[in-house]
Amino acid sequence: MKYSQSKEEFLRANKTIPGGVNSPVRAFKSVNIDPVFIEKAKGTKITDIDGNEYTDFVASWGPLILGHANDTILKAINEAAAKGTSYGAPTKIETEMAELICEMMPSIEKVRMVNSGTEATMSAVRLARGFTKRECIVKFIGNYHGHGDYFLIKAGSGALTFGLPDSPGVTEGNAKDTLLADYNDLKSVEKLFAERGDEIAAIIVEPVAGNMGVIPPKKGFLEGLRKITKKHGALLIFDEVITGFRLAKGGAQEYFGVTPDLTTIGKIIGGGLPVGAYGGKKEIMDNLAPEGAVYQAGTLSGNPLAMAAGVAMLKELKNTEGIYEELERRAAKLEAGILKNIAISGTKAVINRVGSMMTMFFTNEKSITSFDQAMTCNTEQYAEYFKLSLEAGIYIAPSQFEAMFVSAAHTDEDIDKIIEANYKALI
Ligand SMILES: *Cc1c(COP(=O)(O)O)cnc(C)c1O
């Protein structure tokens, strides 16, 4: 494939945009090549400005569970746009969105819309602190909750990829209120609560870790967090920005049967537009202004275009019979195909998968259940694999520590294609 136009555009972008990109992982740095610039996408196909076409398994990092440019969502956005793009005043569709979220994810009794996952987690933690009148939070090493200051302590995703677990600009004051625990290790959590239980406002957790590669919760881990928080009067926040509406209609909390106090969501609920939200029990959510004293606001929050896209997305997910079973079937087929390739080629690798999210880890370990194990991965081997995949017309995340997403738009043929490309890349 030729990438000359992308190379040229990247040089141009670098002159006026830091690193040439508006979000770090897009720069392909951890796979040591220049990024491809995208021209357009439809369904599962994404086309770059050199005219190369790829089958996409990034799905804009999670949101596009129905594939690119879904007709129903596009229609909703177009109809909304014709009526104006923002009013800064209440609209009916915001309530419709809230009702859909509350219905699909019953632990959410009230919900506030924001514009990104980052905003959702920052606001949820402020609310948890305001509600409990405590200052510390517990976060897991390698979990990613957006780029809010007090989350950029041993964070996952881009922060992990670039080896910047502690970003300059995050103050010591912020860092001292973030207590770190090990994912899938209840003992590390119990220890923090034994020492400082009465200072801890909340535990925030990705119920399935997705930003150090996919790592499922061990049996009893989420239940344990529920128990510990209850015992100590702290809140449990599920960061379902990836898992919400992906693992099940009701997200990871439905999938695993554990109910948090607050939930943060994003990605899928925007239908491809910039949206986040946080919600939970009424008595907690009613502490938000203007009802309560905890302040949080947004000029474009509940934006009519974003709400139109989100409502269309959630309705499709809610009303399409068997959609999650079908996602599971296709993702399982993909996993089985790759596992076979791993065995045939003698590659040292393991796969973690929960529903339609999965990661292939290049590692000598037998399984990856912790951050430390994830760190054993051979990222150079991943970079090589990424390049070969791209050449074969498969677009996957340009980092070992991300998820691959199967969408409802992926056909069996798409799945076969990636299994074949994976075979060539591993052999
Ligand atoms: C992507 C992500 C966020 C941040 O969302 P943005 O919309 O990128 O700000 C937060 N939490 C998790 C689990 C995520 O995957």
XYZ file of C-alpha atoms and ligand atoms in Angstrom:
442
model
C 0.000 0.000 0.000
C 1.002 3.595 -0.562
C 0.775 6.128 2.225
C 2.267 9.222 0.566
C -0.736 11.539 1.042
C -1.023 10.570 4.711
C 2.683 11.229 5.212
C 2.355 14.649 3.649
C -0.713 15.543 5.715
C 1.000 14.388 8.909
C 3.925 16.739 8.218
C 1.463 19.559 7.599
C -0.557 18.791 10.738
C 2.574 18.746 12.883
C 3.131 22.425 12.140
C -0.070 23.576 13.826
C -1.226 20.646 16.025
C 0.939 19.257 18.867
C 2.260 15.931 17.598
C -0.013 16.323 14.589
C -3.009 14.798 16.382
C -5.827 15.764 18.726
C -5.481 12.611 20.840
C -2.082 10.974 21.397
C -2.640 7.309 20.403
C -3.728 8.408 16.937
C -0.128 9.305 16.125
C 0.842 5.569 15.813
C 3.942 6.298 17.905
C 4.043 2.976 19.696
C 4.051 1.115 16.372
C 6.793 3.345 14.940
C 5.097 4.463 11.751
C 3.273 7.564 10.570
C -0.495 7.537 11.045
C -2.938 7.118 8.186
C -5.350 10.002 7.646
C -8.939 8.950 7.123
C -11.106 10.195 4.291
C -14.374 8.358 4.934
C -15.968 5.245 6.371
C -19.116 3.179 5.930
C -20.159 0.019 7.744
C -16.951 -1.862 8.595
C -14.845 -0.254 5.861
C -12.627 2.729 6.474
C -10.747 4.499 3.662
C -7.628 6.636 4.028
C -6.706 9.673 1.927
C -4.403 7.542 -0.260
C -7.444 5.463 -1.197
C -6.453 2.381 0.851
C -9.445 0.541 2.260
C -9.351 -1.315 5.576
C -11.746 -3.504 7.507
C -12.038 -1.618 10.764
C -11.780 -3.193 14.218
C -11.087 0.047 16.116
C -14.634 1.404 15.775
C -13.452 4.894 16.724
C -12.087 3.287 19.941
C -15.407 1.764 20.880
C -18.401 3.949 20.031
C -19.347 2.461 16.675
C -21.028 -0.760 17.763
C -23.301 -0.500 14.693
C -20.434 0.293 12.322
C -19.610 3.546 10.548
C -22.209 5.948 9.156
C -25.166 3.819 10.227
C -28.158 4.935 8.163
C -30.597 5.225 11.080
C -28.170 7.331 13.108
C -27.268 9.539 10.140
C -30.920 10.202 9.456
C -31.509 11.204 13.073
C -28.527 13.570 13.027
C -29.595 15.158 9.736
C -33.143 15.704 10.906
C -31.940 17.253 14.139
C -29.408 19.501 12.382
C -32.111 20.936 10.137
C -33.835 22.241 13.276
C -30.754 23.967 14.676
C -27.580 22.643 16.252
C -27.689 24.037 19.797
C -30.046 26.107 21.935
C -28.604 26.092 25.451
C -32.121 25.360 26.677
C -33.984 22.170 27.605
C -35.268 19.900 24.836
C -37.562 16.862 24.837
C -34.926 14.622 23.333
C -32.704 15.066 26.409
C -35.447 13.535 28.555
C -35.946 10.794 25.989
C -32.232 10.019 26.199
C -32.317 10.012 30.014
C -35.351 7.712 30.045
C -33.676 5.274 27.659
C -30.482 5.157 29.736
C -32.409 4.678 32.996
C -34.504 1.934 31.442
C -31.585 0.027 29.935
C -29.293 0.444 32.959
C -31.645 0.312 35.962
C -28.998 1.226 38.586
C -29.178 4.672 36.973
C -32.238 6.434 38.366
C -31.123 9.887 37.268
C -28.512 10.829 34.702
C -26.646 13.971 33.667
C -25.324 14.343 30.114
C -21.841 15.743 29.450
C -19.608 15.893 26.378
C -16.973 13.207 26.906
C -16.038 10.236 29.040
C -13.403 12.360 30.749
C -16.011 14.868 31.829
C -18.229 12.056 33.078
C -15.575 10.517 35.338
C -14.357 13.891 36.641
C -17.908 14.905 37.484
C -18.831 11.559 39.041
C -15.835 11.728 41.353
C -16.657 15.310 42.366
C -20.187 14.196 43.127
C -18.944 11.198 45.120
C -16.694 13.499 47.135
C -19.470 16.029 47.685
C -21.902 13.321 48.709
C -19.609 11.443 51.108
C -17.706 14.549 52.289
C -14.477 12.570 51.865
C -11.523 13.416 49.634
C -9.679 10.282 48.523
C -10.495 7.961 45.671
C -9.207 4.485 44.944
C -8.164 3.795 41.373
C -6.561 0.751 39.817
C -3.140 0.821 38.225
C -3.582 0.549 34.452
C -7.246 1.534 34.479
C -7.985 4.595 32.375
C -10.697 7.097 33.234
C -9.949 9.915 30.821
C -7.383 12.661 31.345
C -8.642 14.336 34.531
C -5.734 15.244 36.808
C -6.462 12.802 39.600
C -6.838 9.910 37.138
C -3.490 10.433 35.445
C -1.725 8.468 38.106
C -0.613 5.107 36.715
C -3.259 5.341 34.008
C -3.841 3.056 31.043
C -4.436 3.648 27.316
C -2.309 6.420 25.768
C -0.737 7.239 29.130
C 0.479 3.649 29.264
C 1.540 3.470 25.657
C 3.703 6.539 26.009
C 5.211 5.651 29.351
C 3.834 8.794 30.953
C 1.975 7.281 33.878
C 2.404 10.465 35.837
C 1.907 13.418 33.532
C 3.782 16.642 34.214
C 1.192 19.216 35.219
C -0.602 16.889 37.608
C 0.040 18.366 41.047
C 1.207 16.470 44.106
C -1.975 17.629 45.785
C -4.001 15.776 43.196
C -1.797 12.713 43.318
C -2.022 12.389 47.085
C -5.816 12.001 46.978
C -5.619 9.141 44.479
C -4.898 5.862 46.236
C -3.667 3.096 43.957
C -4.703 -0.530 44.074
C -3.979 -3.533 41.848
C -6.683 -4.658 39.442
C -8.044 -8.107 40.267
C -6.390 -8.001 43.687
C -8.938 -7.449 46.464
C -6.232 -7.625 49.121
C -4.639 -4.438 47.800
C -8.027 -2.729 48.144
C -8.681 -4.095 51.619
C -5.305 -2.808 52.713
C -6.129 0.749 51.603
C -9.492 0.647 53.350
C -7.976 -0.765 56.520
C -5.567 2.155 56.626
C -7.714 5.028 55.351
C -11.283 3.741 54.971
C -12.896 6.827 56.478
C -11.163 9.125 53.972
C -12.201 7.236 50.847
C -15.108 8.716 48.883
C -15.206 6.099 46.149
C -13.603 3.301 44.243
C -13.617 3.897 40.501
C -13.053 0.845 38.335
C -13.352 -0.349 34.762
C -15.516 -3.435 35.376
C -13.671 -5.020 32.458
C -10.290 -3.367 32.067
C -10.041 -2.195 28.479
C -7.157 0.236 28.547
C -4.270 -2.060 29.461
C -5.582 -4.451 26.880
C -8.748 -6.337 27.789
C -8.506 -7.927 31.233
C -11.699 -9.443 32.632
C -12.447 -9.165 36.350
C -11.597 -12.321 38.282
C -14.523 -14.154 39.800
C -15.528 -12.311 42.955
C -13.474 -9.183 42.259
C -16.360 -6.833 41.451
C -18.511 -8.419 44.170
C -15.634 -7.823 46.599
C -15.434 -4.143 45.661
C -19.171 -3.872 46.236
C -18.816 -5.372 49.685
C -15.833 -3.288 50.776
C -17.387 0.006 49.668
C -20.652 -0.800 51.414
C -18.857 -1.702 54.610
C -16.894 1.562 54.665
C -19.578 3.973 53.432
C -17.737 4.666 50.185
C -19.355 4.716 46.744
C -18.642 2.243 43.983
C -18.273 3.880 40.575
C -18.280 1.671 37.499
C -16.559 3.380 34.612
C -18.574 1.838 31.806
C -17.416 4.250 29.119
C -16.364 1.210 27.054
C -18.510 -1.588 28.493
C -21.785 0.357 28.749
C -24.215 -0.916 26.082
C -21.410 -3.079 24.646
C -21.405 -6.178 26.854
C -25.166 -6.177 27.298
C -28.052 -3.713 27.077
C -27.327 -2.911 30.704
C -23.532 -2.973 30.358
C -21.027 -4.791 32.560
C -23.254 -4.359 35.611
C -25.891 -6.501 33.943
C -23.306 -8.896 32.487
C -21.692 -9.570 35.879
C -24.705 -8.890 38.097
C -23.004 -6.322 40.320
C -24.707 -2.976 40.932
C -22.622 0.178 41.432
C -23.771 3.413 43.079
C -22.675 5.591 40.172
C -21.905 4.758 36.559
C -20.003 6.731 33.959
C -20.781 6.144 30.307
C -19.657 7.590 26.989
C -18.473 6.275 23.630
C -21.461 4.163 22.441
C -24.121 6.522 23.863
C -22.991 9.290 21.515
C -23.581 7.225 18.396
C -20.277 8.613 17.122
C -20.787 12.167 18.389
C -19.004 13.604 21.455
C -21.047 12.515 24.473
C -20.578 11.291 28.005
C -22.922 10.831 30.941
C -22.953 9.872 34.578
C -25.783 8.649 36.698
C -26.904 6.539 39.600
C -29.066 6.540 42.668
C -31.516 9.456 42.975
C -30.378 10.432 46.431
C -26.820 10.833 45.152
C -27.664 12.509 41.821
C -29.973 15.029 43.545
C -26.870 16.566 45.122
C -26.072 18.129 41.760
C -26.827 21.783 41.022
C -29.386 23.260 40.605
C -31.063 20.727 42.962
C -28.049 20.394 45.236
C -24.718 22.047 45.941
C -22.298 20.031 43.804
C -21.615 22.148 40.738
C -21.320 20.790 37.218
C -22.416 22.422 33.974
C -21.884 22.439 30.217
C -22.719 24.893 27.421
C -23.177 22.105 24.883
C -24.279 19.335 27.265
C -27.304 17.455 25.951
C -26.610 18.879 22.498
C -29.545 18.106 20.193
C -27.407 16.488 17.462
C -25.582 14.312 19.972
C -28.867 13.373 21.663
C -30.450 12.491 18.326
C -27.509 10.224 17.488
C -27.478 8.709 20.970
C -31.205 8.049 21.113
C -31.087 6.426 17.670
C -28.163 4.260 18.792
C -29.740 3.162 22.080
C -33.074 2.402 20.419
C -31.341 0.170 17.875
C -29.516 -1.670 20.662
C -32.655 -1.975 22.748
C -34.963 -3.081 19.947
C -32.770 -5.311 17.798
C -33.617 -8.831 18.869
C -30.550 -10.952 19.677
C -27.984 -8.264 18.876
C -25.744 -9.088 21.843
C -25.952 -12.833 21.173
C -24.915 -12.148 17.581
C -21.997 -9.937 18.688
C -20.935 -12.732 21.027
C -21.128 -15.325 18.244
C -19.018 -13.295 15.822
C -16.468 -12.301 18.432
C -16.190 -15.942 19.574
C -15.618 -16.983 15.977
C -12.873 -14.386 15.650
C -11.272 -15.495 18.913
C -11.348 -19.162 17.876
C -9.773 -18.345 14.512
C -6.957 -16.337 16.057
C -6.347 -18.979 18.741
C -5.961 -21.557 15.987
C -3.479 -19.303 14.181
C -1.525 -18.801 17.402
C -1.308 -22.577 17.851
C -0.333 -23.311 14.224
C 2.314 -20.597 14.110
C 3.706 -21.365 17.555
C 3.357 -17.693 18.487
C 3.728 -16.847 22.147
C 0.423 -15.062 22.663
C -2.845 -15.233 24.604
C -6.262 -13.730 23.962
C -8.575 -12.128 26.496
C -12.136 -11.583 25.397
C -15.362 -10.460 27.035
C -18.242 -10.270 24.571
C -17.296 -8.091 21.618
C -14.091 -6.662 23.114
C -10.799 -8.554 22.985
C -7.019 -8.209 23.005
C -4.312 -10.506 21.716
C -1.307 -10.141 24.012
C 2.144 -11.101 22.730
C 3.582 -12.632 25.888
C 5.261 -15.707 27.327
C 2.755 -15.712 30.187
C 0.073 -18.403 30.189
C -2.636 -15.869 30.972
C -2.990 -12.119 31.522
C -5.031 -11.272 34.594
C -3.070 -8.352 36.018
C -1.368 -5.119 35.041
C 2.066 -6.591 35.821
C 1.421 -9.517 33.510
C 0.226 -7.150 30.764
C 3.520 -5.314 31.101
C 5.402 -8.471 30.052
C 4.093 -8.046 26.504
C 6.414 -7.738 23.573
C 5.348 -4.379 22.146
C 7.871 -4.595 19.296
C 6.229 -7.783 18.142
C 2.866 -6.030 18.352
C 4.201 -3.139 16.238
C 5.309 -5.618 13.577
C 1.935 -7.363 13.725
C 0.150 -4.031 13.422
C 2.099 -3.075 10.293
C 1.436 -6.422 8.615
C -2.258 -6.151 9.482
C -2.476 -2.677 8.015
C -0.775 -3.908 4.843
C -3.326 -6.716 4.690
C -6.166 -4.201 4.894
C -7.048 -4.655 8.562
C -7.276 -1.633 10.809
C -6.619 -2.483 14.476
C -5.504 -0.316 17.387
C -1.945 1.001 16.997
C -1.034 -0.195 20.496
C -0.783 -3.494 22.351
C -2.726 -2.080 25.277
C -6.067 -1.436 23.605
C -9.109 -3.474 22.677
C -10.286 -4.796 19.356
C -14.005 -4.210 18.887
C -16.415 -6.361 16.917
C -19.482 -4.460 15.719
C -22.928 -5.550 14.607
C -21.899 -4.468 11.114
C -19.090 -7.043 10.872
C -20.126 -9.891 8.627
C -18.825 -13.443 8.817
C -16.817 -12.507 5.750
C -15.172 -9.608 7.633
C -14.305 -11.980 10.455
C -12.839 -14.525 8.028
C -10.789 -11.766 6.455
C -9.186 -10.733 9.730
C -8.507 -14.351 10.685
C -6.736 -14.813 7.358
C -4.743 -11.587 7.786
C -3.887 -12.595 11.329
C -2.602 -15.942 10.027
C -0.331 -14.233 7.508
C 0.924 -11.808 10.125
C 1.739 -14.531 12.648
C 3.270 -17.094 10.286
C -12.298 6.350 26.635
C -12.468 6.195 28.090
C -12.659 7.307 28.944
C -12.519 8.716 28.444
O -13.494 9.059 27.524
P -13.204 10.293 26.525
O -14.488 10.458 25.794
O -12.056 9.869 25.677
O -12.867 11.466 27.358
C -12.935 7.079 30.263
N -13.020 5.835 30.761
C -12.828 4.753 29.988
C -12.967 3.385 30.586
C -12.528 4.897 28.637
O -12.283 3.814 27.888
